[in-house]
Amino acid sequence: MATSSSRVLHTGFQVSNVEHLTIRVIPDPLEGSHLAIPKNRHKPTSQSPRYVFAHVVQGNFQFYEAEDWSSDMRLAQQMGIDAFAINIGQDITNAKQLPLIFEIAEQNSFQVFLSFDMVYYGQSGSSNDIIRLIETYATRKAQFIYEDKPLVSTFSGEVPGTFLDNNPDYDSAWNSLKEKLTFPIYFLPCWTGVDPKTVSSIDGMLSWDAWCPVSSSQDHRYRDNLAAVGKQYASPLSAMFYKHLSDSNYGNYLYPTDSWFLVEKFIHLLSLKPDFIEILSWNDYGESHYLRDPRPAANLPVDSTSSKKYVNHMPHEPLLDLISYFNVWYKSGCRPLIQRSRAYVWYRPHPRSAHSKTDSLPSPAGANATEDRMYIVLLVSSGKKLQYIKIETGDRSHFADLEEYETCNSKDVILLISIPFQVGRNQKVKVYNQEKTLLGCLNGCEITSEPEVYNFNYWSGVIEF
C-alpha cells in the first residue's frame, strides 16, 4: 500500500498538523482487469475454488428460533460467506438447536458444518458423542462438502485438557474415530502450530493465530507446511479481540488490532491465497470479535461482569459489510468493481489512558499498546467525483483534498485514512464532491475520558454516497 501526505485546509476549527493525518492507497494488482460483483452467489473463477466460513458459537445462540437463524444465514449469504462452522460443546440445547440449524440452512440453500469445541470433548468416551453427531448430521443436505466428503472441524484438541478422549496421542485417537464412522470425512481441525508431517488424521488444518501483526503472521509457514504434504490451509481472519469478563488471567485482556488491521490482514490473504478463510467470528461477544450484532435472542457471556456492558451499542455489522467486498476479491482472484461508494469508520469509545471510577475490573492487559486513532476506509466507485473529506473529532477538524489520490477520475479507488481521535460528543466524517457539495455524513458515538466501564471494543459505522 502506498502512503503519501495530504493537503489540509483550515475550516474554522482547530486543525491538527498535516503529519497526523495518514492516507494510504490500496493499489490494484491487476490494473484494468476487474470482475463485477454478481447479483447471486459468487462462483469462483479459478480451478481450485476458495471458500469463506464464519465461526458461530452455538452457546451464544442457545435461544435462537427459526427466524433468527434464517436472518443470520441470509445475511451471511449476502456477505459472501459460504458456510457456518457451528462450534458446539455439550450444551443441553444442542438437541434442539442442531436439527433447527440444519433445517433452516436447507430452507435457505445455505451450508453448515460441525466444529467440536474440544474443551468439552477432552474426557474419556467423548468420541462416542462426536461419532453420533457426525453420523446424524453430516449426511444432511445442508452439510458443507469438500472433496466429496463432509467437512468436520474443531476448536483446539492439540493441547492438554482438550485431547480427544483425554488421549495424549490425539492424532491416533482421531484416526480411530474416523475408522469407526460409516463414511469418510474431510477433517479440518484447529491445531494451531502443529507440524502437519506429524499428524496423519488431518486433511487440512485451521489456525487460531488471528490477531498477531500482519508483519509477523505465520500464515505463510502454515500454508507452505501443509502444502508440502498435500493438505489445505484455513487462515483465520478477525477484526479485533477484547475480553473484559473477570479479573482472572484470561478474563481481562486484549490484542492490539490497530492500523486498519482487518483490511491489512485481508490484503495479506489475497496474496497468500489460502484454500479457506474462517472469520473469527460471527458471534463471539465475550471476546468482541463478533461481526453479527446481537439480536434479542442472543445470550451474551457473563462472568463476574457481563459482556453486554461492552457489546451493546457497539455495532460491527459495518465491518462485515466491508469484508464482503474482499470476500469476492479472495474467491474470484480479481479485484471487483466497486458498485457502491461507501465510507467505513471505526474507533474505540475512550482513550487508552481513560480511567473508570465505576468499573469493578481494572483496565485490560494490553491497553497501553493500543492507539487512540479513528480509522476510515473509503471505497470510491469510478465516476463518483469524490474530492474532499472532513473529519471532526472532539474540538478538532481535518479537511483533506483527495484529488491526488484520483478519487475524481474514472477509476475505482480504495483509500485508508486514520487520524488521532479527541474526546467529545462531536465525531463526524463528511465527504464532498468537487463543488464541495456534501455527499454523505456519518455521526459516530461519543468518545469519553470517564467511561462507566473500560471498553476497548470498536464502534463502527458506514455511509453510502
Short mmCIF file of C-alpha atoms in Angstrom, two decimals:
data_model
loop_
_atom_site.label_atom_id
_atom_site.label_comp_id
_atom_site.label_asym_id
_atom_site.label_seq_id
_atom_site.Cartn_x
_atom_site.Cartn_y
_atom_site.Cartn_z
CA MET A 1 0.00 0.00 0.00
CA ALA A 2 1.37 3.37 -1.00
CA THR A 3 1.50 6.19 1.54
CA SER A 4 1.65 9.88 0.82
CA SER A 5 0.89 13.17 2.51
CA SER A 6 -2.37 15.08 2.12
CA ARG A 7 -3.28 18.72 1.80
CA VAL A 8 -5.24 20.01 4.80
CA LEU A 9 -7.38 23.16 4.62
CA HIS A 10 -8.37 25.32 7.62
CA THR A 11 -12.13 25.50 8.06
CA GLY A 12 -12.71 27.48 11.26
CA PHE A 13 -12.00 24.62 13.67
CA GLN A 14 -8.72 23.84 15.35
CA VAL A 15 -6.82 21.77 12.80
CA SER A 16 -4.10 19.29 13.69
CA ASN A 17 -0.77 19.15 11.92
CA VAL A 18 -0.80 17.54 8.50
CA GLU A 19 1.50 14.74 9.58
CA HIS A 20 -1.19 13.48 11.98
CA LEU A 21 -3.46 12.62 9.07
CA THR A 22 -2.43 9.39 7.37
CA ILE A 23 -3.75 8.32 3.97
CA ARG A 24 -2.85 5.12 2.14
CA VAL A 25 -3.93 3.78 -1.22
CA ILE A 26 -4.63 0.12 -1.90
CA PRO A 27 -3.32 -0.40 -5.44
CA ASP A 28 -5.00 -2.73 -7.88
CA PRO A 29 -2.57 -5.61 -8.60
CA LEU A 30 -4.43 -6.30 -11.84
CA GLU A 31 -4.95 -2.77 -13.13
CA GLY A 32 -7.67 -2.71 -15.77
CA SER A 33 -8.86 -6.25 -15.03
CA HIS A 34 -11.97 -6.12 -12.87
CA LEU A 35 -14.71 -8.57 -12.12
CA ALA A 36 -18.19 -7.22 -11.49
CA ILE A 37 -19.91 -8.38 -8.31
CA PRO A 38 -22.66 -10.77 -9.40
CA LYS A 39 -26.18 -10.44 -8.04
CA ASN A 40 -26.36 -14.04 -6.95
CA ARG A 41 -23.96 -16.25 -5.06
CA HIS A 42 -20.44 -15.77 -6.34
CA LYS A 43 -18.86 -18.72 -8.13
CA PRO A 44 -15.05 -18.79 -8.14
CA THR A 45 -13.34 -18.47 -11.48
CA SER A 46 -10.18 -20.35 -10.51
CA GLN A 47 -9.70 -24.09 -10.95
CA SER A 48 -9.42 -24.52 -7.19
CA PRO A 49 -12.44 -22.85 -5.55
CA ARG A 50 -11.83 -20.93 -2.35
CA TYR A 51 -14.34 -20.69 0.47
CA VAL A 52 -15.14 -18.31 3.31
CA PHE A 53 -16.53 -19.69 6.57
CA ALA A 54 -17.77 -17.88 9.67
CA HIS A 55 -17.22 -19.33 13.14
CA VAL A 56 -20.54 -19.47 15.02
CA VAL A 57 -20.61 -20.17 18.77
CA GLN A 58 -23.80 -22.17 19.30
CA GLY A 59 -23.56 -21.46 23.02
CA ASN A 60 -24.28 -17.79 22.35
CA PHE A 61 -27.34 -18.66 20.26
CA GLN A 62 -28.95 -21.24 22.56
CA PHE A 63 -32.28 -19.38 22.46
CA TYR A 64 -32.35 -18.76 18.72
CA GLU A 65 -35.56 -19.60 16.88
CA ALA A 66 -36.06 -20.36 13.20
CA GLU A 67 -36.36 -16.72 12.14
CA ASP A 68 -33.15 -15.80 13.99
CA TRP A 69 -31.17 -18.48 12.17
CA SER A 70 -32.81 -17.64 8.87
CA SER A 71 -31.95 -13.95 9.24
CA ASP A 72 -28.33 -14.74 10.05
CA MET A 73 -27.94 -17.18 7.17
CA ARG A 74 -29.46 -14.79 4.65
CA LEU A 75 -27.13 -12.04 5.83
CA ALA A 76 -24.12 -14.37 5.62
CA GLN A 77 -25.02 -15.27 2.04
CA GLN A 78 -25.29 -11.60 1.12
CA MET A 79 -21.84 -11.03 2.61
CA GLY A 80 -20.18 -13.76 0.53
CA ILE A 81 -19.90 -16.35 3.32
CA ASP A 82 -20.20 -19.95 2.12
CA ALA A 83 -20.84 -21.81 5.38
CA PHE A 84 -21.17 -21.53 9.13
CA ALA A 85 -18.74 -23.50 11.28
CA ILE A 86 -21.06 -24.40 14.16
CA ASN A 87 -18.92 -24.51 17.30
CA ILE A 88 -20.53 -26.87 19.81
CA GLY A 89 -19.77 -28.11 23.27
CA GLN A 90 -22.02 -30.42 25.23
CA ASP A 91 -24.82 -27.92 25.82
CA ILE A 92 -28.24 -29.37 26.55
CA THR A 93 -29.59 -27.06 23.84
CA ASN A 94 -27.71 -28.99 21.13
CA ALA A 95 -30.67 -31.37 20.91
CA LYS A 96 -32.94 -28.51 19.84
CA GLN A 97 -30.52 -26.24 18.04
CA LEU A 98 -28.64 -28.64 15.75
CA PRO A 99 -31.73 -30.03 13.97
CA LEU A 100 -33.04 -26.47 13.68
CA ILE A 101 -29.76 -25.16 12.25
CA PHE A 102 -29.58 -27.81 9.54
CA GLU A 103 -33.28 -27.46 8.73
CA ILE A 104 -33.12 -23.67 8.33
CA ALA A 105 -29.88 -23.92 6.35
CA GLU A 106 -31.60 -26.32 3.95
CA GLN A 107 -34.53 -23.93 3.57
CA ASN A 108 -32.14 -21.08 2.72
CA SER A 109 -29.83 -23.11 0.45
CA PHE A 110 -27.03 -22.39 2.91
CA GLN A 111 -24.33 -24.73 4.20
CA VAL A 112 -23.02 -25.55 7.67
CA PHE A 113 -20.62 -27.97 9.34
CA LEU A 114 -19.84 -29.01 12.90
CA SER A 115 -16.82 -27.66 14.75
CA PHE A 116 -16.29 -29.51 18.01
CA ASP A 117 -15.07 -27.38 20.89
CA MET A 118 -12.55 -29.80 22.33
CA VAL A 119 -12.54 -28.04 25.69
CA TYR A 120 -15.77 -30.00 26.19
CA TYR A 121 -14.70 -33.24 24.49
CA GLY A 122 -11.48 -33.95 26.35
CA GLN A 123 -12.93 -36.62 28.61
CA SER A 124 -12.77 -40.38 28.18
CA GLY A 125 -15.57 -41.60 25.93
CA SER A 126 -16.17 -38.24 24.24
CA SER A 127 -15.51 -39.76 20.83
CA ASN A 128 -18.80 -41.65 21.11
CA ASP A 129 -20.71 -38.36 21.24
CA ILE A 130 -18.75 -36.97 18.30
CA ILE A 131 -19.37 -40.08 16.19
CA ARG A 132 -23.10 -39.90 16.97
CA LEU A 133 -23.30 -36.24 15.96
CA ILE A 134 -21.31 -36.70 12.76
CA GLU A 135 -23.39 -39.72 11.74
CA THR A 136 -26.59 -37.77 12.47
CA TYR A 137 -25.85 -34.53 10.66
CA ALA A 138 -23.06 -34.99 8.11
CA THR A 139 -25.44 -36.62 5.63
CA ARG A 140 -27.91 -33.73 5.74
CA LYS A 141 -28.43 -31.66 2.61
CA ALA A 142 -27.04 -28.51 4.25
CA GLN A 143 -23.74 -30.16 5.21
CA PHE A 144 -20.73 -28.45 3.61
CA ILE A 145 -18.91 -30.88 1.34
CA TYR A 146 -15.26 -30.61 0.31
CA GLU A 147 -13.51 -33.11 -1.94
CA ASP A 148 -16.74 -35.13 -1.92
CA LYS A 149 -16.59 -35.53 1.86
CA PRO A 150 -18.49 -33.82 4.70
CA LEU A 151 -16.19 -31.33 6.39
CA VAL A 152 -15.72 -31.65 10.16
CA SER A 153 -13.68 -29.21 12.23
CA THR A 154 -12.63 -28.49 15.81
CA PHE A 155 -11.62 -25.72 18.10
CA SER A 156 -8.35 -26.89 19.68
CA GLY A 157 -7.72 -30.53 20.56
CA GLU A 158 -3.94 -30.30 20.42
CA VAL A 159 -3.20 -29.06 23.96
CA PRO A 160 -3.61 -30.81 27.34
CA GLY A 161 -7.17 -30.71 28.57
CA THR A 162 -8.54 -30.82 25.03
CA PHE A 163 -7.20 -34.18 23.77
CA LEU A 164 -9.92 -36.38 22.29
CA ASP A 165 -10.94 -38.98 24.91
CA ASN A 166 -8.21 -37.48 27.13
CA ASN A 167 -5.69 -39.36 24.99
CA PRO A 168 -2.33 -37.53 24.69
CA ASP A 169 -1.88 -39.29 21.34
CA TYR A 170 -4.73 -37.22 19.96
CA ASP A 171 -3.78 -37.94 16.35
CA SER A 172 -4.24 -41.68 16.86
CA ALA A 173 -7.47 -41.02 18.73
CA TRP A 174 -8.86 -39.14 15.74
CA ASN A 175 -7.68 -41.82 13.33
CA SER A 176 -9.54 -44.36 15.44
CA LEU A 177 -12.66 -42.19 15.45
CA LYS A 178 -12.58 -41.80 11.67
CA GLU A 179 -12.26 -45.57 11.22
CA LYS A 180 -15.46 -46.08 13.25
CA LEU A 181 -17.51 -43.79 11.02
CA THR A 182 -19.59 -45.36 8.27
CA PHE A 183 -18.35 -42.82 5.70
CA PRO A 184 -15.17 -40.78 5.18
CA ILE A 185 -14.94 -37.16 6.34
CA TYR A 186 -12.73 -34.22 5.43
CA PHE A 187 -11.09 -33.43 8.78
CA LEU A 188 -10.03 -29.79 9.27
CA PRO A 189 -9.09 -29.34 12.95
CA CYS A 190 -7.84 -26.15 14.54
CA TRP A 191 -4.48 -27.44 15.76
CA THR A 192 -2.51 -24.22 15.74
CA GLY A 193 1.22 -24.61 15.17
CA VAL A 194 1.19 -28.41 14.86
CA ASP A 195 3.60 -29.76 12.24
CA PRO A 196 1.34 -31.45 9.65
CA LYS A 197 4.03 -34.04 8.94
CA THR A 198 3.46 -35.42 12.46
CA VAL A 199 -0.31 -35.96 12.22
CA SER A 200 -1.86 -38.38 9.74
CA SER A 201 -5.51 -37.91 10.73
CA ILE A 202 -5.89 -34.47 9.16
CA ASP A 203 -6.93 -33.47 5.65
CA GLY A 204 -6.28 -29.79 6.28
CA MET A 205 -5.74 -27.50 9.23
CA LEU A 206 -7.13 -24.27 10.67
CA SER A 207 -5.00 -21.80 12.64
CA TRP A 208 -6.28 -19.63 15.50
CA ASP A 209 -3.42 -17.13 15.13
CA ALA A 210 -5.78 -14.39 14.00
CA TRP A 211 -4.51 -11.40 15.98
CA CYS A 212 -0.75 -11.25 15.55
CA PRO A 213 0.59 -8.34 13.46
CA VAL A 214 0.50 -8.97 9.72
CA SER A 215 4.26 -8.42 9.60
CA SER A 216 4.80 -11.42 11.90
CA SER A 217 1.97 -13.59 10.60
CA GLN A 218 2.59 -17.33 10.50
CA ASP A 219 0.15 -17.86 7.63
CA HIS A 220 2.85 -18.42 5.02
CA ARG A 221 4.58 -21.04 7.17
CA TYR A 222 1.33 -22.84 7.97
CA ARG A 223 0.23 -22.85 4.33
CA ASP A 224 3.60 -24.00 2.99
CA ASN A 225 3.97 -26.76 5.59
CA LEU A 226 0.52 -28.09 4.76
CA ALA A 227 1.02 -27.80 1.01
CA ALA A 228 4.25 -29.81 1.33
CA VAL A 229 2.19 -32.81 2.46
CA GLY A 230 -0.72 -32.18 0.09
CA LYS A 231 -3.04 -30.65 2.69
CA GLN A 232 -5.15 -27.48 2.69
CA TYR A 233 -4.85 -24.43 4.92
CA ALA A 234 -7.68 -22.45 6.53
CA SER A 235 -6.49 -18.99 7.53
CA PRO A 236 -8.24 -17.12 10.34
CA LEU A 237 -9.50 -13.57 9.86
CA SER A 238 -10.67 -11.36 12.70
CA ALA A 239 -11.42 -7.70 13.30
CA MET A 240 -10.26 -7.48 16.91
CA PHE A 241 -10.06 -9.15 20.33
CA TYR A 242 -11.19 -7.69 23.65
CA LYS A 243 -12.39 -9.60 26.71
CA HIS A 244 -13.49 -7.92 29.93
CA LEU A 245 -15.39 -10.52 31.93
CA SER A 246 -13.32 -11.25 35.05
CA ASP A 247 -10.05 -10.48 36.79
CA SER A 248 -8.60 -13.92 36.01
CA ASN A 249 -5.52 -14.43 33.82
CA TYR A 250 -7.60 -14.86 30.68
CA GLY A 251 -10.61 -12.79 31.65
CA ASN A 252 -9.47 -9.22 31.04
CA TYR A 253 -7.14 -8.57 28.11
CA LEU A 254 -6.92 -7.50 24.50
CA TYR A 255 -4.79 -7.96 21.42
CA PRO A 256 -3.85 -4.70 19.66
CA THR A 257 -5.52 -4.56 16.25
CA ASP A 258 -4.82 -1.01 15.14
CA SER A 259 -3.77 0.42 11.77
CA TRP A 260 -6.72 -0.92 9.69
CA PHE A 261 -5.81 -4.41 10.92
CA LEU A 262 -8.82 -6.14 9.37
CA VAL A 263 -8.18 -4.75 5.89
CA GLU A 264 -4.41 -5.20 6.07
CA LYS A 265 -4.85 -8.85 7.04
CA PHE A 266 -7.25 -9.45 4.17
CA ILE A 267 -4.86 -7.82 1.69
CA HIS A 268 -2.20 -10.19 3.02
CA LEU A 269 -4.51 -13.16 2.43
CA LEU A 270 -5.28 -12.04 -1.12
CA SER A 271 -1.65 -12.64 -2.00
CA LEU A 272 -1.35 -15.76 0.17
CA LYS A 273 -4.40 -17.42 -1.44
CA PRO A 274 -5.23 -19.93 1.32
CA ASP A 275 -7.74 -22.64 0.45
CA PHE A 276 -10.17 -21.37 3.08
CA ILE A 277 -10.70 -18.31 5.24
CA GLU A 278 -12.53 -18.69 8.54
CA ILE A 279 -13.89 -15.48 10.03
CA LEU A 280 -13.42 -15.28 13.78
CA SER A 281 -16.13 -14.74 14.48
CA TRP A 282 -19.80 -14.38 13.70
CA ASN A 283 -20.97 -14.11 17.31
CA ASP A 284 -18.29 -14.44 19.98
CA TYR A 285 -19.50 -11.49 22.03
CA GLY A 286 -17.37 -12.27 25.06
CA GLU A 287 -14.20 -11.71 23.03
CA SER A 288 -15.69 -8.81 20.99
CA HIS A 289 -14.77 -10.22 17.59
CA TYR A 290 -18.39 -10.66 16.52
CA LEU A 291 -19.45 -9.36 13.10
CA ARG A 292 -23.16 -10.08 13.60
CA ASP A 293 -24.59 -7.61 16.10
CA PRO A 294 -26.57 -9.36 18.86
CA ARG A 295 -30.25 -9.99 18.20
CA PRO A 296 -32.64 -10.04 21.18
CA ALA A 297 -32.45 -13.85 21.26
CA ALA A 298 -28.66 -13.91 21.61
CA ASN A 299 -27.29 -14.69 25.06
CA LEU A 300 -24.13 -12.76 25.83
CA PRO A 301 -21.47 -14.31 28.11
CA VAL A 302 -21.45 -13.42 31.80
CA ASP A 303 -18.75 -13.99 34.40
CA SER A 304 -18.07 -11.58 37.27
CA THR A 305 -19.50 -8.98 34.88
CA SER A 306 -21.49 -9.12 31.65
CA SER A 307 -20.20 -8.70 28.12
CA LYS A 308 -23.35 -6.65 27.45
CA LYS A 309 -21.53 -3.73 29.07
CA TYR A 310 -19.00 -3.57 26.25
CA VAL A 311 -21.00 -5.07 23.37
CA ASN A 312 -24.37 -3.32 23.46
CA HIS A 313 -24.48 -0.22 21.23
CA MET A 314 -21.16 -1.18 19.63
CA PRO A 315 -22.15 -2.25 16.10
CA HIS A 316 -19.81 -4.38 14.00
CA GLU A 317 -22.01 -5.15 11.00
CA PRO A 318 -20.42 -2.27 9.05
CA LEU A 319 -17.15 -4.24 9.30
CA LEU A 320 -18.97 -7.31 8.00
CA ASP A 321 -20.19 -5.25 5.05
CA LEU A 322 -16.64 -4.04 4.44
CA ILE A 323 -15.13 -7.52 4.22
CA SER A 324 -17.89 -8.67 1.87
CA TYR A 325 -16.06 -6.77 -0.88
CA PHE A 326 -12.82 -8.58 -0.07
CA ASN A 327 -14.63 -11.93 0.12
CA VAL A 328 -15.47 -11.57 -3.56
CA TRP A 329 -11.91 -10.49 -4.34
CA TYR A 330 -10.48 -13.51 -2.50
CA LYS A 331 -12.78 -16.06 -4.13
CA SER A 332 -12.53 -14.67 -7.65
CA GLY A 333 -8.83 -13.83 -7.62
CA CYS A 334 -9.65 -10.49 -9.22
CA ARG A 335 -10.41 -7.11 -7.68
CA PRO A 336 -14.17 -6.47 -8.06
CA LEU A 337 -15.69 -3.30 -9.39
CA ILE A 338 -16.94 -1.06 -6.60
CA GLN A 339 -20.70 -0.96 -7.07
CA ARG A 340 -21.49 1.28 -4.08
CA SER A 341 -19.28 4.10 -2.81
CA ARG A 342 -19.00 3.82 0.96
CA ALA A 343 -17.06 5.19 3.91
CA TYR A 344 -16.42 2.81 6.82
CA VAL A 345 -15.37 4.20 10.19
CA TRP A 346 -14.31 2.53 13.43
CA TYR A 347 -12.69 3.57 16.71
CA ARG A 348 -12.79 2.92 20.45
CA PRO A 349 -15.09 4.96 22.72
CA HIS A 350 -12.41 6.26 25.06
CA PRO A 351 -8.64 6.93 25.10
CA ARG A 352 -6.37 4.17 26.32
CA SER A 353 -5.42 6.28 29.37
CA ALA A 354 -9.04 6.88 30.40
CA HIS A 355 -9.92 5.99 33.98
CA SER A 356 -13.19 4.40 35.04
CA LYS A 357 -14.38 5.13 38.57
CA THR A 358 -17.24 2.63 38.42
CA ASP A 359 -15.82 -0.47 36.70
CA SER A 360 -15.35 -3.43 39.04
CA LEU A 361 -12.45 -4.61 36.86
CA PRO A 362 -9.15 -2.85 36.09
CA SER A 363 -8.07 -1.67 32.68
CA PRO A 364 -7.30 -4.72 30.49
CA ALA A 365 -3.86 -6.15 29.89
CA GLY A 366 -2.55 -4.82 26.59
CA ALA A 367 -4.36 -1.49 26.81
CA ASN A 368 -1.14 0.54 26.62
CA ALA A 369 -0.31 -1.00 23.24
CA THR A 370 -3.41 0.45 21.57
CA GLU A 371 -3.59 3.67 19.53
CA ASP A 372 -6.05 6.50 20.09
CA ARG A 373 -6.99 6.82 16.44
CA MET A 374 -10.03 6.79 14.20
CA TYR A 375 -9.81 4.51 11.16
CA ILE A 376 -11.60 5.11 7.87
CA VAL A 377 -11.81 3.05 4.68
CA LEU A 378 -13.16 4.68 1.53
CA LEU A 379 -14.42 2.53 -1.33
CA VAL A 380 -14.96 5.01 -4.17
CA SER A 381 -16.55 3.88 -7.42
CA SER A 382 -15.48 5.31 -10.75
CA GLY A 383 -17.38 8.45 -11.71
CA LYS A 384 -18.30 9.38 -8.12
CA LYS A 385 -16.12 12.53 -8.23
CA LEU A 386 -15.28 12.50 -4.55
CA GLN A 387 -12.67 15.16 -3.75
CA TYR A 388 -12.82 16.22 -0.11
CA ILE A 389 -13.19 14.58 3.28
CA LYS A 390 -13.81 16.39 6.55
CA ILE A 391 -13.20 14.58 9.83
CA GLU A 392 -14.44 16.16 13.05
CA THR A 393 -13.29 14.62 16.31
CA GLY A 394 -13.91 16.49 19.54
CA ASP A 395 -12.94 20.13 19.00
CA ARG A 396 -10.66 19.41 16.06
CA SER A 397 -11.39 19.25 12.37
CA HIS A 398 -9.39 17.92 9.43
CA PHE A 399 -10.31 18.85 5.86
CA ALA A 400 -8.35 17.00 3.19
CA ASP A 401 -8.27 17.34 -0.58
CA LEU A 402 -8.15 13.83 -2.07
CA GLU A 403 -7.62 14.84 -5.69
CA GLU A 404 -4.08 13.49 -5.80
CA TYR A 405 -5.47 10.04 -4.97
CA GLU A 406 -7.51 10.05 -8.21
CA THR A 407 -10.88 9.89 -6.47
CA CYS A 408 -12.23 12.28 -9.12
CA ASN A 409 -11.10 10.17 -12.07
CA SER A 410 -12.93 7.41 -13.90
CA LYS A 411 -11.47 4.59 -11.82
CA ASP A 412 -12.22 2.77 -8.60
CA VAL A 413 -10.15 3.85 -5.59
CA ILE A 414 -9.69 2.34 -2.13
CA LEU A 415 -8.25 4.69 0.50
CA LEU A 416 -7.25 4.01 4.09
CA ILE A 417 -7.30 7.07 6.36
CA SER A 418 -6.53 7.46 10.05
CA ILE A 419 -6.44 10.40 12.43
CA PRO A 420 -5.84 10.81 16.19
CA PHE A 421 -9.22 10.99 17.89
CA GLN A 422 -10.19 13.54 20.53
CA VAL A 423 -12.59 13.34 23.46
CA GLY A 424 -16.05 14.75 22.83
CA ARG A 425 -19.54 14.09 21.51
CA ASN A 426 -18.71 15.52 18.10
CA GLN A 427 -17.42 12.64 15.95
CA LYS A 428 -18.27 13.09 12.27
CA VAL A 429 -17.00 12.06 8.86
CA LYS A 430 -18.24 14.02 5.85
CA VAL A 431 -17.43 13.56 2.16
CA TYR A 432 -17.82 16.15 -0.61
CA ASN A 433 -17.62 16.30 -4.39
CA GLN A 434 -15.54 18.72 -6.48
CA GLU A 435 -18.07 21.53 -5.92
CA LYS A 436 -17.87 20.91 -2.15
CA THR A 437 -21.43 19.59 -2.16
CA LEU A 438 -21.99 17.23 0.75
CA LEU A 439 -22.27 13.62 -0.46
CA GLY A 440 -22.71 11.97 2.92
CA CYS A 441 -22.23 12.42 6.66
CA LEU A 442 -21.62 9.82 9.36
CA ASN A 443 -22.29 10.67 13.01
CA GLY A 444 -20.28 8.49 15.36
CA CYS A 445 -20.54 7.65 19.04
CA GLU A 446 -19.14 9.89 21.76
CA ILE A 447 -15.55 9.49 22.94
CA THR A 448 -15.33 10.00 26.69
CA SER A 449 -12.46 10.37 29.15
CA GLU A 450 -14.51 8.90 32.02
CA PRO A 451 -16.16 5.66 30.85
CA GLU A 452 -18.55 3.72 33.06
CA VAL A 453 -16.63 0.57 32.15
CA TYR A 454 -13.36 0.05 30.30
CA ASN A 455 -14.36 -0.60 26.72
CA PHE A 456 -11.69 -1.33 24.13
CA ASN A 457 -14.29 -2.70 21.75
CA TYR A 458 -14.81 -0.93 18.41
CA TRP A 459 -17.75 1.20 17.46
CA SER A 460 -18.16 1.07 13.69
CA GLY A 461 -20.35 2.82 11.15
CA VAL A 462 -20.83 3.16 7.40
CA ILE A 463 -22.32 5.66 4.98
CA GLU A 464 -23.10 5.16 1.32
CA PHE A 465 -22.69 8.10 -1.04
#
